[in-house]
mmCIF file with all atom_site columns, C-alpha atoms in Angstrom:
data_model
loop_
_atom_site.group_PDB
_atom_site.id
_atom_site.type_symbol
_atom_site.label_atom_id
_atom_site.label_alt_id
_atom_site.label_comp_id
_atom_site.label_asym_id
_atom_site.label_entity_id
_atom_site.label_seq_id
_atom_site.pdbx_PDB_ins_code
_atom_site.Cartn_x
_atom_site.Cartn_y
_atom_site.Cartn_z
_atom_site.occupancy
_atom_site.B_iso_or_equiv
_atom_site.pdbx_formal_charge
_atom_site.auth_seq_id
_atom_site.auth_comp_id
_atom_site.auth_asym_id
_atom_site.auth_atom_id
_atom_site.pdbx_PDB_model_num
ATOM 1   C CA . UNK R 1 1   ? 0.000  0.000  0.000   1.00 0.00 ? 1   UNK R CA 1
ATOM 2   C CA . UNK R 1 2   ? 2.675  2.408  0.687   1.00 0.00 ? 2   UNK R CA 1
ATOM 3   C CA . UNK R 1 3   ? 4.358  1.488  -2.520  1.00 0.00 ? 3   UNK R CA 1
ATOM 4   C CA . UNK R 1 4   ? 1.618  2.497  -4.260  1.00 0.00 ? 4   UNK R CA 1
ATOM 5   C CA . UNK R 1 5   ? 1.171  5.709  -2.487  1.00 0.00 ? 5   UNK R CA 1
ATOM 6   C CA . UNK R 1 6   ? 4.515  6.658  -3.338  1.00 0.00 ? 6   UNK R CA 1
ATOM 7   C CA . UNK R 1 7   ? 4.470  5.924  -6.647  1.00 0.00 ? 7   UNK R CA 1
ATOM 8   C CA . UNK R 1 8   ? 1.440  8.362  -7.328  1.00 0.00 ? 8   UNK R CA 1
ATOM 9   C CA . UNK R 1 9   ? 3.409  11.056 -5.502  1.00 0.00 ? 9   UNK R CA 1
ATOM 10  C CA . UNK R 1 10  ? 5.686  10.371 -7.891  1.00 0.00 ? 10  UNK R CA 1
ATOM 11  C CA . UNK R 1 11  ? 3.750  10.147 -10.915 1.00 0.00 ? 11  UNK R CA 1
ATOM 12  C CA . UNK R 1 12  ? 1.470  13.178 -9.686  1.00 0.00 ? 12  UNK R CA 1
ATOM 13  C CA . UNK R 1 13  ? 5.083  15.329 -9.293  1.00 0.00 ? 13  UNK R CA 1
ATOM 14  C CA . UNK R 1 14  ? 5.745  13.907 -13.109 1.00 0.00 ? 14  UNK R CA 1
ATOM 15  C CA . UNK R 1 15  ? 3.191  14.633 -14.523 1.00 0.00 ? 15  UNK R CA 1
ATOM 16  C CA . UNK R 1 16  ? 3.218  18.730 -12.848 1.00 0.00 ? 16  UNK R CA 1
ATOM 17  C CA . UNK R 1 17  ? 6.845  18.958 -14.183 1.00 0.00 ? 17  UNK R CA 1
ATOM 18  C CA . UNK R 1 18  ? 5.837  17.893 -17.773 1.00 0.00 ? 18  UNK R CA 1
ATOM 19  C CA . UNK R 1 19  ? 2.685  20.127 -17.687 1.00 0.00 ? 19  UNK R CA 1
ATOM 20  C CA . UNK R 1 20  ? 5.040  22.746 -16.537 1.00 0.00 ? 20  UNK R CA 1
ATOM 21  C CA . UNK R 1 21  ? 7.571  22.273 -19.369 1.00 0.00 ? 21  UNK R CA 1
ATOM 22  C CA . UNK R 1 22  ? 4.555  22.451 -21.912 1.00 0.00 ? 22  UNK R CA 1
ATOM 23  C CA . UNK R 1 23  ? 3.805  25.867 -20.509 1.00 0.00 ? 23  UNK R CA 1
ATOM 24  C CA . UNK R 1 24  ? 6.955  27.069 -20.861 1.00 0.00 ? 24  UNK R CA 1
ATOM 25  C CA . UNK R 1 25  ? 7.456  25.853 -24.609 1.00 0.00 ? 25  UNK R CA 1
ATOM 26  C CA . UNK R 1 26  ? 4.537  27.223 -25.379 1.00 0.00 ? 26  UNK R CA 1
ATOM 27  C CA . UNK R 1 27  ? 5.351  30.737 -24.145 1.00 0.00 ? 27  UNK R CA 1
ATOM 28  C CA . UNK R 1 28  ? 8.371  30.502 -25.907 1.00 0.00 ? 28  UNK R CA 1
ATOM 29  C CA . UNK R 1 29  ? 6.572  29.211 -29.210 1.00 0.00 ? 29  UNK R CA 1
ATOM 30  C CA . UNK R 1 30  ? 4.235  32.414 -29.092 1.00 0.00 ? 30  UNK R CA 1
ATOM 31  C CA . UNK R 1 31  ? 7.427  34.683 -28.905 1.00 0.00 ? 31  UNK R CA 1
ATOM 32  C CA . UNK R 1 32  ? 9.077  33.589 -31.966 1.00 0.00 ? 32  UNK R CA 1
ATOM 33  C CA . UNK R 1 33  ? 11.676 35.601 -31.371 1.00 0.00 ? 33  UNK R CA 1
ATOM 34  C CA . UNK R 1 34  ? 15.112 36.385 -29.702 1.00 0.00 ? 34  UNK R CA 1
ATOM 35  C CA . UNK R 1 35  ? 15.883 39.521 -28.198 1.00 0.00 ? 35  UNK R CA 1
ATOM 36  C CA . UNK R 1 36  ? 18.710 40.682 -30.871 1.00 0.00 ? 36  UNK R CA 1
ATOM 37  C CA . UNK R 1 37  ? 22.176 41.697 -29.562 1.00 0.00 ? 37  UNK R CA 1
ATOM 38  C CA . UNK R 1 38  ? 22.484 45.504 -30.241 1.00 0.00 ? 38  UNK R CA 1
ATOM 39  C CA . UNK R 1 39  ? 25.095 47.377 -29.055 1.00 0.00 ? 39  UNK R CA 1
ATOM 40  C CA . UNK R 1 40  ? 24.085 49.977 -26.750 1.00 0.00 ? 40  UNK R CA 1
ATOM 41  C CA . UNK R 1 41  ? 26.895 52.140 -27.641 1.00 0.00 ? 41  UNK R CA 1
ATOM 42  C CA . UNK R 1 42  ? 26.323 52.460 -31.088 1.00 0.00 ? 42  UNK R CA 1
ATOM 43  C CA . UNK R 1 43  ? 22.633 54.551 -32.593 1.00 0.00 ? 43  UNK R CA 1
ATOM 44  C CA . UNK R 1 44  ? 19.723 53.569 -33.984 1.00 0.00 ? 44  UNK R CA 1
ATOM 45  C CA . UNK R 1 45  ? 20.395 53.248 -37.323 1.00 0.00 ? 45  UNK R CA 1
ATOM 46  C CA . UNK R 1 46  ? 23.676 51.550 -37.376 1.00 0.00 ? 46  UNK R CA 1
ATOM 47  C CA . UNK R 1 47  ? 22.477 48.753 -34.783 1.00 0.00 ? 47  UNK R CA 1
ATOM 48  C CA . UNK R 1 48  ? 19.354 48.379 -37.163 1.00 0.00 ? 48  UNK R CA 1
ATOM 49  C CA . UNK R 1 49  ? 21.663 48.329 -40.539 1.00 0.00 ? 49  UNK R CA 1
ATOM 50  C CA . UNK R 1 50  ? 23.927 45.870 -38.614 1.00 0.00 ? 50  UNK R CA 1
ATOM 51  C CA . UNK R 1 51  ? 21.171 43.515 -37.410 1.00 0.00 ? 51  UNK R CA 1
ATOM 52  C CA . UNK R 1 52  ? 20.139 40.148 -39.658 1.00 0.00 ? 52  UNK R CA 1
ATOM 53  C CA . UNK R 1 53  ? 16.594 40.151 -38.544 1.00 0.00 ? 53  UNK R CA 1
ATOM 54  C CA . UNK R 1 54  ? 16.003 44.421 -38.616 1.00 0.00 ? 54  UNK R CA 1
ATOM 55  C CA . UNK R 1 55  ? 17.778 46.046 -41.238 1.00 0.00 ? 55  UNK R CA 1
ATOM 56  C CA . UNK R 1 56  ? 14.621 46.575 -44.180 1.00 0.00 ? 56  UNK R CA 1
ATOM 57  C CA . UNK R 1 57  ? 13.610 48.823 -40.722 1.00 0.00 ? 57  UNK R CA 1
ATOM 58  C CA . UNK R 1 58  ? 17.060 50.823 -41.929 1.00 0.00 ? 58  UNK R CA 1
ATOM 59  C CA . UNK R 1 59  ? 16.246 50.671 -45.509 1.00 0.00 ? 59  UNK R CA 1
ATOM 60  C CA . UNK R 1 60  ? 13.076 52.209 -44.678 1.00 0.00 ? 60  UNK R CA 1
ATOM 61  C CA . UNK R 1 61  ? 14.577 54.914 -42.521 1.00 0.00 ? 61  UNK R CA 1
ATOM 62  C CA . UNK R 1 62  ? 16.991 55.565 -44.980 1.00 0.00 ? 62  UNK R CA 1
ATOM 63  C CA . UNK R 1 63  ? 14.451 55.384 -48.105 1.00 0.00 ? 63  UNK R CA 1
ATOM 64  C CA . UNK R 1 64  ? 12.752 58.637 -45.999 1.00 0.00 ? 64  UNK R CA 1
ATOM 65  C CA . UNK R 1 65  ? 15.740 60.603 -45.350 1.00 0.00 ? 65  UNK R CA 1
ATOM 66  C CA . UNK R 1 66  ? 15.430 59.812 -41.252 1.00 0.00 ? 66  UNK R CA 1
ATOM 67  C CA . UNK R 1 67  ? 19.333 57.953 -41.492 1.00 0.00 ? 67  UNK R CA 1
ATOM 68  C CA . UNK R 1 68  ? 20.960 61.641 -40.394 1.00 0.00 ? 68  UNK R CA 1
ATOM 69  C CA . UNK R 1 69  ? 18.462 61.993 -38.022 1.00 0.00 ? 69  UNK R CA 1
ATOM 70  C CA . UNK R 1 70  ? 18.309 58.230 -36.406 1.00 0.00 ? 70  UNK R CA 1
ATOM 71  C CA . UNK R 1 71  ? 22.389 58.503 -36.673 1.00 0.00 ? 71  UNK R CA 1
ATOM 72  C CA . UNK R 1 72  ? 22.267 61.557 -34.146 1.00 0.00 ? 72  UNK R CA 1
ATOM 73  C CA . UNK R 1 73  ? 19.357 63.199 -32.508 1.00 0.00 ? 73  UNK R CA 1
ATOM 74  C CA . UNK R 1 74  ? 16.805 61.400 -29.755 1.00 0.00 ? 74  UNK R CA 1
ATOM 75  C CA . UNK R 1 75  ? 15.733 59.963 -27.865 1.00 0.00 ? 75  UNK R CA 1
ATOM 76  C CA . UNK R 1 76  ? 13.510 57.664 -29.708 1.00 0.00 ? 76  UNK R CA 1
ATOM 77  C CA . UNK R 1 77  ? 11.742 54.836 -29.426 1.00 0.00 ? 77  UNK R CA 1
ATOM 78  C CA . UNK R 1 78  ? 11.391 52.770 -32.449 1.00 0.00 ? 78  UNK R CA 1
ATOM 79  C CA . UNK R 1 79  ? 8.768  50.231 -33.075 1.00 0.00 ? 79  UNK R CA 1
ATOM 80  C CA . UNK R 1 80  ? 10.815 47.505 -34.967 1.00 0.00 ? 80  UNK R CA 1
ATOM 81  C CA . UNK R 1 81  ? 8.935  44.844 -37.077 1.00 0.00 ? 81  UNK R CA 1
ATOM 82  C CA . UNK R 1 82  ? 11.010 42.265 -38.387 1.00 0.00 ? 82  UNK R CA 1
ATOM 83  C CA . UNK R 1 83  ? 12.459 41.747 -42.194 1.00 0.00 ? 83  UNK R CA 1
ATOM 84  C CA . UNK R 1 84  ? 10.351 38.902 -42.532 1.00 0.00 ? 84  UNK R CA 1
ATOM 85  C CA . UNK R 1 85  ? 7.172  41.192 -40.749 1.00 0.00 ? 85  UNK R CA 1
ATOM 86  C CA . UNK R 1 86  ? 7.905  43.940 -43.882 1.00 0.00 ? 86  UNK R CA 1
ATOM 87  C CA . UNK R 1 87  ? 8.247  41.450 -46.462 1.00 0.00 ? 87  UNK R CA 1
ATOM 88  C CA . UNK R 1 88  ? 4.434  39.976 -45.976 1.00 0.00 ? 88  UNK R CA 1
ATOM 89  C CA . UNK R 1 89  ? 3.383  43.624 -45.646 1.00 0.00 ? 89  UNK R CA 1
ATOM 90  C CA . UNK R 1 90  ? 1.233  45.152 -48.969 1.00 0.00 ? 90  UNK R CA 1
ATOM 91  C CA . UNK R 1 91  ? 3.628  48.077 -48.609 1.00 0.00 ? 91  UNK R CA 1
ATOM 92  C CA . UNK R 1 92  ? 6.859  46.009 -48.444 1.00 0.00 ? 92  UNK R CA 1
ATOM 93  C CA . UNK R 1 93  ? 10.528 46.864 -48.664 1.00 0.00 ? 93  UNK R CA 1
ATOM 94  C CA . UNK R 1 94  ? 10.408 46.765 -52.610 1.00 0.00 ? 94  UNK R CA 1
ATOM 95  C CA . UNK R 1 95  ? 7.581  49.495 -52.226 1.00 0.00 ? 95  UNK R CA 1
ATOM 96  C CA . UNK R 1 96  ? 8.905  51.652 -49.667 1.00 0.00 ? 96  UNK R CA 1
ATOM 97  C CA . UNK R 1 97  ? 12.543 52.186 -51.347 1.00 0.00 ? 97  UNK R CA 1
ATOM 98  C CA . UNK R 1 98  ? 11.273 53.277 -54.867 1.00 0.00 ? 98  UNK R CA 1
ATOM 99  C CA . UNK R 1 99  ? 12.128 57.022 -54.938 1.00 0.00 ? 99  UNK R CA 1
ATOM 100 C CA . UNK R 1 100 ? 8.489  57.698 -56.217 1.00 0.00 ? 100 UNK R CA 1
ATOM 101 C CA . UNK R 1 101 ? 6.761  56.168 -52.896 1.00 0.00 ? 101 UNK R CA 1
ATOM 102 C CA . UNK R 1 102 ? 8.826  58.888 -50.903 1.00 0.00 ? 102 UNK R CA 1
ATOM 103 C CA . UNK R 1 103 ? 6.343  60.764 -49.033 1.00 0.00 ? 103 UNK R CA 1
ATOM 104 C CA . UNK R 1 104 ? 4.425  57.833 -48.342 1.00 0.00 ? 104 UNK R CA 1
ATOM 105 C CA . UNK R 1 105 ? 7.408  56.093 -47.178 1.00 0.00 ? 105 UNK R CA 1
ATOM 106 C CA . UNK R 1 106 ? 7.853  59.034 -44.771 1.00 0.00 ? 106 UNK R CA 1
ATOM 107 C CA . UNK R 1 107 ? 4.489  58.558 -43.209 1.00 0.00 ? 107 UNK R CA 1
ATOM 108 C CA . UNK R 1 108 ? 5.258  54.971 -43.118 1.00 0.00 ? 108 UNK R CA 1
ATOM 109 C CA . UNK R 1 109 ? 8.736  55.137 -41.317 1.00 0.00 ? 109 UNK R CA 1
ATOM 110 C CA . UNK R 1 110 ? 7.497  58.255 -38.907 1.00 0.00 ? 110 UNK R CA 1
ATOM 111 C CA . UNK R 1 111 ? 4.763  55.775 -37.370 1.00 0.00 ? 111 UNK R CA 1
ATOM 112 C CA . UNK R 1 112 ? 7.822  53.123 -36.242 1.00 0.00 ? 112 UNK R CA 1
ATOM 113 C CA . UNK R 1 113 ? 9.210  56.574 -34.186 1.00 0.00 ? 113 UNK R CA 1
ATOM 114 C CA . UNK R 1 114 ? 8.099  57.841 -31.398 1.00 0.00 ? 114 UNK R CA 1
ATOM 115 C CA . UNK R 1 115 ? 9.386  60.679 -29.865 1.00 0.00 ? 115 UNK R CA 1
ATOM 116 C CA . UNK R 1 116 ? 11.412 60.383 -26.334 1.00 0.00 ? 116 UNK R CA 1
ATOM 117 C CA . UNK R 1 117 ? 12.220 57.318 -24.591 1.00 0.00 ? 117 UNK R CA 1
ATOM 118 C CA . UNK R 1 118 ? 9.676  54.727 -23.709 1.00 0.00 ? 118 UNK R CA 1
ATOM 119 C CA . UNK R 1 119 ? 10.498 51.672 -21.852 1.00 0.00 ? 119 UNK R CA 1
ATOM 120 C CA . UNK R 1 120 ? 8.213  48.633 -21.915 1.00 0.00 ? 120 UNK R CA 1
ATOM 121 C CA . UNK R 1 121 ? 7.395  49.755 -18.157 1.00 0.00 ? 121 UNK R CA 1
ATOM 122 C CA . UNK R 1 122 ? 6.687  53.404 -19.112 1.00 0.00 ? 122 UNK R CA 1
ATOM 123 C CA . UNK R 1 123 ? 3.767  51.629 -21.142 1.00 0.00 ? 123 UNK R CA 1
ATOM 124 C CA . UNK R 1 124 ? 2.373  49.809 -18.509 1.00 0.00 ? 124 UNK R CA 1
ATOM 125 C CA . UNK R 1 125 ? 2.688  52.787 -16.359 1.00 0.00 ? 125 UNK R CA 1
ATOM 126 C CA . UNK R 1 126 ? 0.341  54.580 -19.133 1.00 0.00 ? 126 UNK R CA 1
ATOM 127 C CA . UNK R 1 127 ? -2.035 51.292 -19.628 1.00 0.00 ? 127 UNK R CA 1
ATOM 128 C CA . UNK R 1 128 ? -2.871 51.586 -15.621 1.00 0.00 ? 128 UNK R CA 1
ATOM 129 C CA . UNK R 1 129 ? -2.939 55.730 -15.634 1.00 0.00 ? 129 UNK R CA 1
ATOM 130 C CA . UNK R 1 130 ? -5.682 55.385 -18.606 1.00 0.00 ? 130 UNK R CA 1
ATOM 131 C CA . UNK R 1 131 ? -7.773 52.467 -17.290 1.00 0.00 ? 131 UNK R CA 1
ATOM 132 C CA . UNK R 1 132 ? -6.412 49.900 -19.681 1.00 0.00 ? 132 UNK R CA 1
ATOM 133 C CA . UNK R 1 133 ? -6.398 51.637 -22.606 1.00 0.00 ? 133 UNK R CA 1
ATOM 134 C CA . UNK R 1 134 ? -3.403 54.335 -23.403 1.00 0.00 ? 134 UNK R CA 1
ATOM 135 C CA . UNK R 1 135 ? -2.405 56.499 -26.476 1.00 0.00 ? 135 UNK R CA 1
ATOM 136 C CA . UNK R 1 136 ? 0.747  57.452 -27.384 1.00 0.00 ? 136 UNK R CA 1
ATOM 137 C CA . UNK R 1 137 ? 1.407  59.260 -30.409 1.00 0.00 ? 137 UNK R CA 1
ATOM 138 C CA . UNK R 1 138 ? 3.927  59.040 -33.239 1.00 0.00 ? 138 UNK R CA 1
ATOM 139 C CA . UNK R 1 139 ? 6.942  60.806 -34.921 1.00 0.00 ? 139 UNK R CA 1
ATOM 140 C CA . UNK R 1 140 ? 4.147  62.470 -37.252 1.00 0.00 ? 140 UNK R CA 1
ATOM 141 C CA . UNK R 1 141 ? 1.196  63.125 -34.459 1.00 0.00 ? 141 UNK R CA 1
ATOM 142 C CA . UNK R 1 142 ? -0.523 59.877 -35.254 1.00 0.00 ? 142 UNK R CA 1
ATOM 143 C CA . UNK R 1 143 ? -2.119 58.565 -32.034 1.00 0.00 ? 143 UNK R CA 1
ATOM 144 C CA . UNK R 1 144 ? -0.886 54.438 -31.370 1.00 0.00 ? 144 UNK R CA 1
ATOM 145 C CA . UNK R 1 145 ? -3.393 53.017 -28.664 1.00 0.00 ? 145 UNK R CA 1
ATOM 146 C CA . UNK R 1 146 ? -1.611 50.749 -26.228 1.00 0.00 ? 146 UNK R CA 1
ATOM 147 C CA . UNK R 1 147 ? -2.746 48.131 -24.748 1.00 0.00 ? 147 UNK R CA 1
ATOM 148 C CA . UNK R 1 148 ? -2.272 45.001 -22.078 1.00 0.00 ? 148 UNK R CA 1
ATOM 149 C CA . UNK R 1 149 ? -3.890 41.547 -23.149 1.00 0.00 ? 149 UNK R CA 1
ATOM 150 C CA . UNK R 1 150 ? -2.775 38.400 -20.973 1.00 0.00 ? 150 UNK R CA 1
ATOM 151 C CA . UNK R 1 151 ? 0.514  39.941 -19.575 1.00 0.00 ? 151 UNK R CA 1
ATOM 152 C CA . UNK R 1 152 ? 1.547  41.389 -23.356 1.00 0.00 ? 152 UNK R CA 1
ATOM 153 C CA . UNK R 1 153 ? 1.312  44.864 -24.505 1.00 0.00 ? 153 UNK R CA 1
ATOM 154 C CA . UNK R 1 154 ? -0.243 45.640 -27.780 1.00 0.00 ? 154 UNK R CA 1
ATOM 155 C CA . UNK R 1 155 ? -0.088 48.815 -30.559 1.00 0.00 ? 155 UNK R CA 1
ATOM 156 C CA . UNK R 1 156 ? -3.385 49.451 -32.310 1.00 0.00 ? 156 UNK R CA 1
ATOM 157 C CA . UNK R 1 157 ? -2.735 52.080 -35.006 1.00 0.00 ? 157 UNK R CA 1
ATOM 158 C CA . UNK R 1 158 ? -5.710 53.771 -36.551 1.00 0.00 ? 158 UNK R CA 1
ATOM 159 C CA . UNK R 1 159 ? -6.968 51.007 -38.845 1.00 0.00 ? 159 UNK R CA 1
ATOM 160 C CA . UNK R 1 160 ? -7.229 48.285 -36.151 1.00 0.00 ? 160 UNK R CA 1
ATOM 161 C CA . UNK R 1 161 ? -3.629 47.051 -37.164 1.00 0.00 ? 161 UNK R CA 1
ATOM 162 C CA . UNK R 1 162 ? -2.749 45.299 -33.648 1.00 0.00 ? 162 UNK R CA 1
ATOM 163 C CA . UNK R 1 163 ? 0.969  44.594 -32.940 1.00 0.00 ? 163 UNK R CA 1
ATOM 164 C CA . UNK R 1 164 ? 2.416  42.970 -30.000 1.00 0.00 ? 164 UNK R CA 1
ATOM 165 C CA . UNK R 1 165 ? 5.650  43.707 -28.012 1.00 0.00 ? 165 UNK R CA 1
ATOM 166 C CA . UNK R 1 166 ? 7.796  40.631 -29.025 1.00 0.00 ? 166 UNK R CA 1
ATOM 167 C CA . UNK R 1 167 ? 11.111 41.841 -27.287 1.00 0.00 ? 167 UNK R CA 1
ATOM 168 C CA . UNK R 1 168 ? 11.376 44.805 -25.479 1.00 0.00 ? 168 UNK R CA 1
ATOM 169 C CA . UNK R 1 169 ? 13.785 47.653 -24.198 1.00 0.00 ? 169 UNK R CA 1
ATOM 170 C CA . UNK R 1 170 ? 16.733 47.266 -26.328 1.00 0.00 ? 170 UNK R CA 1
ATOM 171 C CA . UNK R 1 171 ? 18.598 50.159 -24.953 1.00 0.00 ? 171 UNK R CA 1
ATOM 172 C CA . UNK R 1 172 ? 20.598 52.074 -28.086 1.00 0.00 ? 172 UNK R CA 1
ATOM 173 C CA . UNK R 1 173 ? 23.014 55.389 -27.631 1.00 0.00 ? 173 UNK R CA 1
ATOM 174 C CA . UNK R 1 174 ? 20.289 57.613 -28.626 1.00 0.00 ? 174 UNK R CA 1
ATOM 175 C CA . UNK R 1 175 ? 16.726 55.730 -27.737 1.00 0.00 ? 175 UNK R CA 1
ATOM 176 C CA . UNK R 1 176 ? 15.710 52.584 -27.248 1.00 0.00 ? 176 UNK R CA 1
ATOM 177 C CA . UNK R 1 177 ? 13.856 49.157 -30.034 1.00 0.00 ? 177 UNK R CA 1
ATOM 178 C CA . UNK R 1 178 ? 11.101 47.222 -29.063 1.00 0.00 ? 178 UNK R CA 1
ATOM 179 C CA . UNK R 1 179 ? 10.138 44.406 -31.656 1.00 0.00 ? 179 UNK R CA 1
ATOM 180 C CA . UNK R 1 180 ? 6.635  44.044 -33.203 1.00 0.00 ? 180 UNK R CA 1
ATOM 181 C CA . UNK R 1 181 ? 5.519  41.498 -34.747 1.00 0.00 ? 181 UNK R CA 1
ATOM 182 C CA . UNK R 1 182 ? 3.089  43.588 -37.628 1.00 0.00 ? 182 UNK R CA 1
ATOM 183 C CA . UNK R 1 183 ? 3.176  46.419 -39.853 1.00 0.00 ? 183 UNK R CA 1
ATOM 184 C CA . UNK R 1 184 ? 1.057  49.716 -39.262 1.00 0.00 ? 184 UNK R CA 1
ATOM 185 C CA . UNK R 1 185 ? 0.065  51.699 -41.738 1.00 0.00 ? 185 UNK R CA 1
ATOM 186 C CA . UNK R 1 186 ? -0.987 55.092 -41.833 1.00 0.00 ? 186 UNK R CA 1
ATOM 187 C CA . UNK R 1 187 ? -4.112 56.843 -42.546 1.00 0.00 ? 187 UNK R CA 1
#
């Protein structure tokens, strides 16, 4: 009897350890992502030009004449979708660097800026302040609303485009990346 007691304990603890592990796998399987290795001594625009998995972001800055601007001023925080996020996008890399998309392009790579320096904890701090629901505007006075869904904080630009945080807080010389994992595009 005590045998079998002990052996459900033991399957009981097995079977909470591989639940557990699930979990976990599965958390990571939603991210899809690794935090990329920027330099936090270098700016925005080289660490995005450097990076395999962010540097159609640079293109795109570069395409509307922000490079000079990304290279020295800030703070800012940048919104970051991924190369392979801007290549599934209708208005993709292709798009965006054709000299005759320019002003578009603009309004496209202002909405990935926003002015100062926003941490991923500075948005929860303005999700609580507005009762779940913050705004936060852009590089070109578009409003991004910013929300918290199940622990993850989310960017709804003014079509219903909804982008979440996939890494956060990488800390550059003059601002700071978070990764998104959609495109917005502006009105």
């Amino acid at each position: 009897m005590k045998t079998n007691k002990n052996l459900a304990i033991i399957l009981f603890a097995l079977l909470l350890s591989v639940a557990s592990f699930g979990q976990k796998n599965q958390k990571r399987a939603n991210m899809n992502v690794v935090n990329p290795k920027f330099d936090a001594t270098k700016n925005i625009i080289d660490n995005l030009t450097a990076s395999q998995n962010y540097s159609s972001l640079a293109k795109v800055f570069k395409a509307a004449e922000f490079e000079q601007m990304l290279r020295e001023e800030g703070p800012y925080t940048i919104l970051a979708p991924s190369n392979d996020v801007i290549s599934r996008s209708s208005e993709n890399l292709e798009f965006m660097t054709d000299p005759k998309n320019i002003h578009r392009t603009k309004d496209i790579a202002a909405y990935y800026m926003i002015p100062g320096k926003w941490y991923a904890s500075d948005f929860g701090k303005l999700i609580r302040m507005s009762k779940g629901r913050g705004e936060i505007k852009t590089a070109d006075g578009d409003v991004l609303i910013i929300t918290l869904e199940n622990s993850i904080i989310y960017l709804t630009d003014a079509k219903g485009n909804k982008a979440k945080l996939v890494f956060t807080d990488a800390i550059q010389s003059n601002g700071i990346i978070h990764g998104i994992d959609k495109t917005f595009s502006p009105n």
